[in-house]
PDB file of C-alpha atoms in Angstrom:
ATOM      1  CA  GLY A   1       0.000   0.000   0.000  1.00 66.00           C
ATOM      2  CA  ALA A   2       0.891   3.657  -0.192  1.00 82.00           C
ATOM      3  CA  VAL A   3       3.225   5.141   2.387  1.00 92.00           C
ATOM      4  CA  VAL A   4       2.617   8.200   4.519  1.00 96.00           C
ATOM      5  CA  SER A   5       5.317   9.510   6.822  1.00 96.00           C
ATOM      6  CA  GLN A   6       5.212  11.923   9.724  1.00 98.00           C
ATOM      7  CA  HIS A   7       7.999  13.914  11.310  1.00 97.00           C
ATOM      8  CA  PRO A   8       8.864  14.075  14.105  1.00 98.00           C
ATOM      9  CA  SER A   9       7.638  10.826  15.634  1.00 97.00           C
ATOM     10  CA  ARG A  10       7.697  12.373  19.083  1.00 97.00           C
ATOM     11  CA  VAL A  11       8.353  15.838  20.444  1.00 98.00           C
ATOM     12  CA  ILE A  12       8.555  17.343  23.885  1.00 98.00           C
ATOM     13  CA  CYS A  13       8.234  21.090  24.206  1.00 96.00           C
ATOM     14  CA  LYS A  14       7.734  23.770  26.812  1.00 97.00           C
ATOM     15  CA  SER A  15       4.405  25.443  27.337  1.00 97.00           C
ATOM     16  CA  GLY A  16       3.994  28.491  25.116  1.00 97.00           C
ATOM     17  CA  THR A  17       6.170  27.280  22.262  1.00 97.00           C
ATOM     18  CA  SER A  18       5.005  26.262  18.798  1.00 97.00           C
ATOM     19  CA  VAL A  19       5.504  22.851  17.272  1.00 98.00           C
ATOM     20  CA  LYS A  20       5.356  21.912  13.599  1.00 98.00           C
ATOM     21  CA  ILE A  21       4.427  18.398  12.461  1.00 98.00           C
ATOM     22  CA  GLU A  22       4.986  17.303   8.878  1.00 97.00           C
ATOM     23  CA  CYS A  23       2.940  14.769   6.950  1.00 97.00           C
ATOM     24  CA  ARG A  24       4.258  13.456   3.637  1.00 96.00           C
ATOM     25  CA  SER A  25       2.818  11.093   1.067  1.00 94.00           C
ATOM     26  CA  LEU A  26       5.920   9.316  -0.199  1.00 93.00           C
ATOM     27  CA  ASP A  27       4.778   7.529  -3.332  1.00 89.00           C
ATOM     28  CA  PHE A  28       1.611   9.269  -4.419  1.00 89.00           C
ATOM     29  CA  GLN A  29       0.113  12.718  -4.689  1.00 90.00           C
ATOM     30  CA  ALA A  30      -2.594  13.752  -2.276  1.00 88.00           C
ATOM     31  CA  THR A  31      -4.756  16.781  -2.943  1.00 84.00           C
ATOM     32  CA  THR A  32      -6.397  16.224   0.415  1.00 88.00           C
ATOM     33  CA  MET A  33      -4.919  15.148   3.706  1.00 93.00           C
ATOM     34  CA  PHE A  34      -6.619  14.781   7.061  1.00 94.00           C
ATOM     35  CA  TRP A  35      -5.390  15.555  10.557  1.00 96.00           C
ATOM     36  CA  TYR A  36      -6.573  13.643  13.604  1.00 96.00           C
ATOM     37  CA  ARG A  37      -5.904  13.828  17.313  1.00 97.00           C
ATOM     38  CA  GLN A  38      -6.076  10.860  19.632  1.00 97.00           C
ATOM     39  CA  PHE A  39      -6.048  10.935  23.425  1.00 95.00           C
ATOM     40  CA  PRO A  40      -5.024   7.874  25.452  1.00 93.00           C
ATOM     41  CA  LYS A  41      -7.499   4.986  25.143  1.00 91.00           C
ATOM     42  CA  LYS A  42      -9.744   7.095  22.933  1.00 93.00           C
ATOM     43  CA  SER A  43     -10.625   6.955  19.273  1.00 94.00           C
ATOM     44  CA  LEU A  44      -9.304   9.224  16.558  1.00 95.00           C
ATOM     45  CA  MET A  45     -10.957  12.610  16.330  1.00 95.00           C
ATOM     46  CA  LEU A  46     -10.895  14.405  12.991  1.00 94.00           C
ATOM     47  CA  MET A  47      -9.492  17.906  13.441  1.00 96.00           C
ATOM     48  CA  ALA A  48      -9.330  19.281   9.930  1.00 95.00           C
ATOM     49  CA  THR A  49      -9.172  18.591   6.246  1.00 92.00           C
ATOM     50  CA  SER A  50      -6.089  19.950   4.539  1.00 89.00           C
ATOM     51  CA  ASN A  51      -6.543  20.982   0.914  1.00 85.00           C
ATOM     52  CA  GLU A  52      -3.609  21.578  -1.399  1.00 85.00           C
ATOM     53  CA  GLY A  53      -3.482  25.193  -2.466  1.00 83.00           C
ATOM     54  CA  SER A  54      -6.393  26.360  -0.373  1.00 85.00           C
ATOM     55  CA  LYS A  55      -7.442  26.885   3.203  1.00 89.00           C
ATOM     56  CA  ALA A  56      -8.013  23.979   5.512  1.00 92.00           C
ATOM     57  CA  THR A  57     -11.479  23.051   6.677  1.00 93.00           C
ATOM     58  CA  TYR A  58     -11.709  22.691  10.447  1.00 95.00           C
ATOM     59  CA  GLU A  59     -14.126  20.550  12.409  1.00 94.00           C
ATOM     60  CA  GLN A  60     -16.403  22.190  14.896  1.00 94.00           C
ATOM     61  CA  GLY A  61     -14.613  23.065  18.120  1.00 94.00           C
ATOM     62  CA  VAL A  62     -11.115  23.036  16.629  1.00 96.00           C
ATOM     63  CA  GLU A  63      -9.437  26.436  16.817  1.00 95.00           C
ATOM     64  CA  LYS A  64      -7.991  27.307  13.417  1.00 94.00           C
ATOM     65  CA  ASP A  65      -5.687  29.957  14.888  1.00 95.00           C
ATOM     66  CA  LYS A  66      -4.195  27.443  17.276  1.00 96.00           C
ATOM     67  CA  PHE A  67      -3.801  24.567  14.847  1.00 97.00           C
ATOM     68  CA  LEU A  68      -2.371  26.057  11.679  1.00 96.00           C
ATOM     69  CA  ILE A  69      -2.468  23.840   8.637  1.00 95.00           C
ATOM     70  CA  ASN A  70      -0.498  24.416   5.462  1.00 91.00           C
ATOM     71  CA  HIS A  71      -0.759  22.145   2.447  1.00 90.00           C
ATOM     72  CA  ALA A  72       1.951  23.606   0.271  1.00 84.00           C
ATOM     73  CA  SER A  73       2.354  20.766  -2.196  1.00 90.00           C
ATOM     74  CA  LEU A  74       0.664  17.574  -3.301  1.00 90.00           C
ATOM     75  CA  THR A  75       2.911  15.538  -1.022  1.00 93.00           C
ATOM     76  CA  LEU A  76       3.267  17.689   2.094  1.00 94.00           C
ATOM     77  CA  SER A  77       0.926  19.041   4.729  1.00 95.00           C
ATOM     78  CA  THR A  78       2.048  20.613   7.991  1.00 96.00           C
ATOM     79  CA  LEU A  79       0.232  21.095  11.266  1.00 97.00           C
ATOM     80  CA  THR A  80       1.584  23.760  13.600  1.00 97.00           C
ATOM     81  CA  VAL A  81       0.393  23.755  17.180  1.00 98.00           C
ATOM     82  CA  THR A  82       0.842  27.354  18.268  1.00 97.00           C
ATOM     83  CA  SER A  83       1.425  28.425  21.855  1.00 97.00           C
ATOM     84  CA  ALA A  84       1.170  24.828  22.998  1.00 97.00           C
ATOM     85  CA  HIS A  85      -0.188  24.030  26.443  1.00 97.00           C
ATOM     86  CA  PRO A  86      -0.192  20.771  28.421  1.00 97.00           C
ATOM     87  CA  GLU A  87      -3.770  20.040  27.341  1.00 96.00           C
ATOM     88  CA  ASP A  88      -2.517  19.915  23.730  1.00 97.00           C
ATOM     89  CA  SER A  89      -0.439  16.870  24.603  1.00 97.00           C
ATOM     90  CA  SER A  90      -1.791  14.121  22.415  1.00 97.00           C
ATOM     91  CA  PHE A  91      -1.071  11.707  19.562  1.00 98.00           C
ATOM     92  CA  TYR A  92      -1.459  13.516  16.231  1.00 98.00           C
ATOM     93  CA  ILE A  93      -2.055  11.428  13.133  1.00 97.00           C
ATOM     94  CA  CYS A  94      -2.399  12.419   9.503  1.00 96.00           C
ATOM     95  CA  SER A  95      -3.860  10.514   6.613  1.00 94.00           C
ATOM     96  CA  ALA A  96      -3.747  10.916   2.865  1.00 92.00           C
ATOM     97  CA  GLY A  97      -5.409   9.320  -0.108  1.00 84.00           C
ATOM     98  CA  GLN A  98      -5.274   9.583  -3.845  1.00 76.00           C
ATOM     99  CA  GLY A  99      -8.803  10.927  -3.935  1.00 74.00           C
ATOM    100  CA  THR A 100     -11.659  11.911  -1.691  1.00 72.00           C
ATOM    101  CA  SER A 101     -14.480   9.782  -2.983  1.00 78.00           C
ATOM    102  CA  SER A 102     -16.036   7.156  -0.768  1.00 76.00           C
ATOM    103  CA  THR A 103     -14.145   4.374  -2.495  1.00 80.00           C
ATOM    104  CA  ASP A 104     -10.712   5.894  -1.966  1.00 82.00           C
ATOM    105  CA  THR A 105      -8.589   4.348   0.738  1.00 86.00           C
ATOM    106  CA  GLN A 106      -6.925   6.592   3.301  1.00 89.00           C
ATOM    107  CA  TYR A 107      -3.363   5.780   4.319  1.00 92.00           C
ATOM    108  CA  PHE A 108      -2.302   6.865   7.747  1.00 95.00           C
ATOM    109  CA  GLY A 109       0.984   8.147   9.007  1.00 97.00           C
ATOM    110  CA  PRO A 110       2.655   6.559  12.034  1.00 97.00           C
ATOM    111  CA  GLY A 111       1.622   9.439  14.284  1.00 97.00           C
ATOM    112  CA  THR A 112       3.429  12.103  16.297  1.00 98.00           C
ATOM    113  CA  ARG A 113       3.423  12.012  20.076  1.00 97.00           C
ATOM    114  CA  LEU A 114       3.360  15.570  21.425  1.00 98.00           C
ATOM    115  CA  THR A 115       4.117  16.206  25.074  1.00 98.00           C
ATOM    116  CA  VAL A 116       3.851  19.759  26.346  1.00 97.00           C
ATOM    117  CA  LEU A 117       5.502  20.390  29.689  1.00 97.00           C
TER     118      LEU A 117
ATOM    119  CA  ASP B   1     -23.260  11.948   9.660  1.00 60.00           C
ATOM    120  CA  ALA B   2     -23.788   8.252   9.272  1.00 63.00           C
ATOM    121  CA  LYS B   3     -22.268   6.418  12.239  1.00 88.00           C
ATOM    122  CA  THR B   4     -21.191   2.911  13.062  1.00 94.00           C
ATOM    123  CA  THR B   5     -21.627   0.771  16.160  1.00 95.00           C
ATOM    124  CA  GLN B   6     -19.209  -1.959  17.188  1.00 97.00           C
ATOM    125  CA  PRO B   7     -18.794  -4.133  20.301  1.00 97.00           C
ATOM    126  CA  ASN B   8     -16.270  -2.724  22.746  1.00 97.00           C
ATOM    127  CA  SER B   9     -14.119  -5.828  22.810  1.00 97.00           C
ATOM    128  CA  MET B  10     -13.847  -9.389  21.595  1.00 97.00           C
ATOM    129  CA  GLU B  11     -11.574 -12.263  22.387  1.00 97.00           C
ATOM    130  CA  SER B  12     -10.329 -15.050  20.170  1.00 96.00           C
ATOM    131  CA  ASN B  13      -8.027 -18.019  20.365  1.00 96.00           C
ATOM    132  CA  GLU B  14      -5.005 -18.131  18.128  1.00 97.00           C
ATOM    133  CA  GLU B  15      -5.483 -19.959  14.833  1.00 96.00           C
ATOM    134  CA  GLU B  16      -9.280 -19.641  15.050  1.00 96.00           C
ATOM    135  CA  PRO B  17     -11.518 -17.453  12.857  1.00 96.00           C
ATOM    136  CA  VAL B  18     -12.770 -14.136  14.205  1.00 97.00           C
ATOM    137  CA  HIS B  19     -15.936 -12.358  13.143  1.00 98.00           C
ATOM    138  CA  LEU B  20     -16.010  -8.651  14.012  1.00 98.00           C
ATOM    139  CA  PRO B  21     -19.458  -7.092  13.538  1.00 98.00           C
ATOM    140  CA  CYS B  22     -20.368  -3.520  12.675  1.00 97.00           C
ATOM    141  CA  ASN B  23     -23.791  -1.883  12.483  1.00 96.00           C
ATOM    142  CA  HIS B  24     -24.339   1.092  10.195  1.00 94.00           C
ATOM    143  CA  SER B  25     -28.100   1.419   9.934  1.00 93.00           C
ATOM    144  CA  THR B  26     -28.014   4.997   8.560  1.00 90.00           C
ATOM    145  CA  ILE B  27     -25.585   4.239   5.758  1.00 91.00           C
ATOM    146  CA  SER B  28     -26.286   6.011   2.486  1.00 89.00           C
ATOM    147  CA  GLY B  29     -26.347   4.328  -0.879  1.00 87.00           C
ATOM    148  CA  THR B  30     -22.937   5.642  -1.897  1.00 88.00           C
ATOM    149  CA  ASP B  31     -21.033   5.079   1.359  1.00 90.00           C
ATOM    150  CA  TYR B  32     -18.305   2.506   1.191  1.00 93.00           C
ATOM    151  CA  ILE B  33     -17.590   0.519   4.345  1.00 94.00           C
ATOM    152  CA  HIS B  34     -13.942   0.709   5.349  1.00 94.00           C
ATOM    153  CA  TRP B  35     -12.124  -1.245   8.020  1.00 96.00           C
ATOM    154  CA  TYR B  36      -8.898  -0.177   9.649  1.00 96.00           C
ATOM    155  CA  ARG B  37      -6.965  -1.524  12.587  1.00 97.00           C
ATOM    156  CA  GLN B  38      -4.631   0.212  14.989  1.00 97.00           C
ATOM    157  CA  LEU B  39      -1.849  -1.149  17.118  1.00 95.00           C
ATOM    158  CA  PRO B  40      -0.794   0.803  20.237  1.00 91.00           C
ATOM    159  CA  SER B  41       1.089   4.015  19.454  1.00 92.00           C
ATOM    160  CA  GLN B  42       0.766   3.522  15.699  1.00 95.00           C
ATOM    161  CA  GLY B  43      -1.392   5.040  12.994  1.00 96.00           C
ATOM    162  CA  PRO B  44      -4.338   3.019  11.704  1.00 96.00           C
ATOM    163  CA  GLU B  45      -3.652   0.425   9.020  1.00 95.00           C
ATOM    164  CA  TYR B  46      -6.028  -0.207   6.122  1.00 94.00           C
ATOM    165  CA  VAL B  47      -7.627  -3.646   6.193  1.00 96.00           C
ATOM    166  CA  ILE B  48     -10.385  -3.830   3.605  1.00 96.00           C
ATOM    167  CA  HIS B  49     -13.337  -1.946   2.121  1.00 94.00           C
ATOM    168  CA  GLY B  50     -16.453  -2.688   0.107  1.00 95.00           C
ATOM    169  CA  LEU B  51     -19.791  -1.340  -1.116  1.00 94.00           C
ATOM    170  CA  THR B  52     -22.273  -4.159  -1.619  1.00 93.00           C
ATOM    171  CA  SER B  53     -20.576  -7.412  -2.472  1.00 88.00           C
ATOM    172  CA  ASN B  54     -18.472  -9.491  -0.161  1.00 93.00           C
ATOM    173  CA  VAL B  55     -14.775  -8.730  -0.523  1.00 96.00           C
ATOM    174  CA  ASN B  56     -11.640 -10.741   0.078  1.00 96.00           C
ATOM    175  CA  ASN B  57      -7.996  -9.785   0.293  1.00 94.00           C
ATOM    176  CA  ARG B  58      -4.822 -11.148   1.852  1.00 93.00           C
ATOM    177  CA  MET B  59      -5.637  -9.796   5.264  1.00 92.00           C
ATOM    178  CA  ALA B  60      -9.336 -10.479   5.689  1.00 97.00           C
ATOM    179  CA  SER B  61     -12.788 -10.906   4.231  1.00 98.00           C
ATOM    180  CA  LEU B  62     -15.651  -8.450   4.445  1.00 98.00           C
ATOM    181  CA  ALA B  63     -19.207  -9.731   4.476  1.00 98.00           C
ATOM    182  CA  ILE B  64     -21.826  -7.046   3.822  1.00 97.00           C
ATOM    183  CA  ALA B  65     -25.489  -7.604   4.636  1.00 96.00           C
ATOM    184  CA  GLU B  66     -27.923  -7.404   1.766  1.00 95.00           C
ATOM    185  CA  ASP B  67     -29.570  -4.280   3.203  1.00 95.00           C
ATOM    186  CA  ARG B  68     -26.078  -2.834   3.900  1.00 95.00           C
ATOM    187  CA  LYS B  69     -27.060  -1.925   7.434  1.00 95.00           C
ATOM    188  CA  SER B  70     -24.374  -4.174   8.881  1.00 96.00           C
ATOM    189  CA  SER B  71     -21.128  -5.822   7.928  1.00 97.00           C
ATOM    190  CA  THR B  72     -18.687  -8.318   9.381  1.00 98.00           C
ATOM    191  CA  LEU B  73     -14.933  -8.366   9.155  1.00 98.00           C
ATOM    192  CA  ILE B  74     -13.613 -11.905   9.085  1.00 98.00           C
ATOM    193  CA  LEU B  75     -10.091 -12.847  10.063  1.00 97.00           C
ATOM    194  CA  HIS B  76      -9.776 -16.435   8.943  1.00 95.00           C
ATOM    195  CA  ARG B  77      -7.035 -17.493  11.346  1.00 95.00           C
ATOM    196  CA  ALA B  78      -6.270 -15.082  14.129  1.00 96.00           C
ATOM    197  CA  THR B  79      -2.661 -14.641  15.152  1.00 96.00           C
ATOM    198  CA  LEU B  80      -1.180 -12.747  18.059  1.00 96.00           C
ATOM    199  CA  ARG B  81      -0.218 -10.001  15.611  1.00 95.00           C
ATOM    200  CA  ASP B  82      -3.906  -9.440  14.845  1.00 97.00           C
ATOM    201  CA  ALA B  83      -4.515  -8.114  18.354  1.00 97.00           C
ATOM    202  CA  ALA B  84      -5.482  -4.483  17.780  1.00 97.00           C
ATOM    203  CA  VAL B  85      -8.365  -2.021  17.820  1.00 98.00           C
ATOM    204  CA  TYR B  86     -10.514  -2.546  14.729  1.00 98.00           C
ATOM    205  CA  TYR B  87     -12.466   0.376  13.327  1.00 97.00           C
ATOM    206  CA  CYS B  88     -15.364   0.211  10.911  1.00 96.00           C
ATOM    207  CA  ILE B  89     -15.984   3.580   9.258  1.00 93.00           C
ATOM    208  CA  LEU B  90     -18.098   4.913   6.451  1.00 92.00           C
ATOM    209  CA  ARG B  91     -15.628   6.686   4.260  1.00 80.00           C
ATOM    210  CA  ALA B  92     -17.905   9.623   3.548  1.00 69.00           C
ATOM    211  CA  ALA B  93     -18.188  10.424   7.230  1.00 69.00           C
ATOM    212  CA  LEU B  94     -14.526  10.020   8.218  1.00 81.00           C
ATOM    213  CA  VAL B  95     -15.802   9.537  11.732  1.00 85.00           C
ATOM    214  CA  PHE B  96     -14.070   6.936  13.836  1.00 91.00           C
ATOM    215  CA  GLY B  97     -16.171   5.263  16.499  1.00 90.00           C
ATOM    216  CA  ALA B  98     -14.710   3.590  19.564  1.00 92.00           C
ATOM    217  CA  GLY B  99     -13.787   0.476  17.621  1.00 96.00           C
ATOM    218  CA  THR B 100     -13.473  -3.089  18.846  1.00 98.00           C
ATOM    219  CA  ILE B 101     -10.498  -4.171  20.912  1.00 97.00           C
ATOM    220  CA  LEU B 102      -9.553  -7.633  19.697  1.00 98.00           C
ATOM    221  CA  ARG B 103      -7.595  -9.783  22.121  1.00 97.00           C
ATOM    222  CA  VAL B 104      -6.022 -12.974  20.823  1.00 97.00           C
ATOM    223  CA  LYS B 105      -5.118 -15.725  23.265  1.00 96.00           C
ATOM    224  CA  SER B 106      -2.305 -18.147  22.583  1.00 92.00           C
TER     225      SER B 106
END
C-alpha cells in the first residue's frame, strides 16, 4: 500500500512554544490530507481537512488559529500547534489518499506524540 | 453523519476465525464501508473496504449484509499479531467510532 510519513515521531516542548508536524505522502500525490488527534485509550478525532493550495477546513470546536495547517504541495501538509499548552499533549495522526471519494482508501501516518511540559 | 456501532471488545483463540461485527443502519447508498486496525502508538492500518458485495484480500474478508445496514470483518485465522483495535468507518463520514479491541489468546 501507499506510504505516509510523519515527522517528528515524538516531540517534547515547553508550554507556550510552537511545534510543527509534517505529513508526507511518499509515493503518491494527495490533494487532500486529514489531521486527527487521539487521546489515550480514545478513538481518533478528525481535526481538519487539509486541501492543497487552499485553506483547511476545520471541524467544529477546533481552533484554526491554534492549529495552523499548510498544504503547500501535493505531497506535504504541515500542522503547527501554536502556543502549545499541556492540554494539547496528544497523539497527532495524519492521513492521505489519492482521492476523496467514498471508495478511496486513506493511508495513515505513524503518528506524532506531542508532550507539552 | 452516518455512524457505526461496534462491540467494545472481543476475544479469540489463536489460529481460530474471528468475526467482528459492525452496524451502520443509517448508511447512504454511496457510502463505502472501510475497516482499519490500529496497534498501540501507531497510525491506523487499512484492512479492507467494500460497497455491496463481499470482498476478500490477503488480510481479511468483508461480508456485507444485503440491506447494507451491517457488515462483518472476518479474520480467517487469528494470530497474536492481529490483536489491535478494529475500526469500521463509512468513508464519507470520516468519523471513527470507539472500535473493537480484539484480544487474541495463545
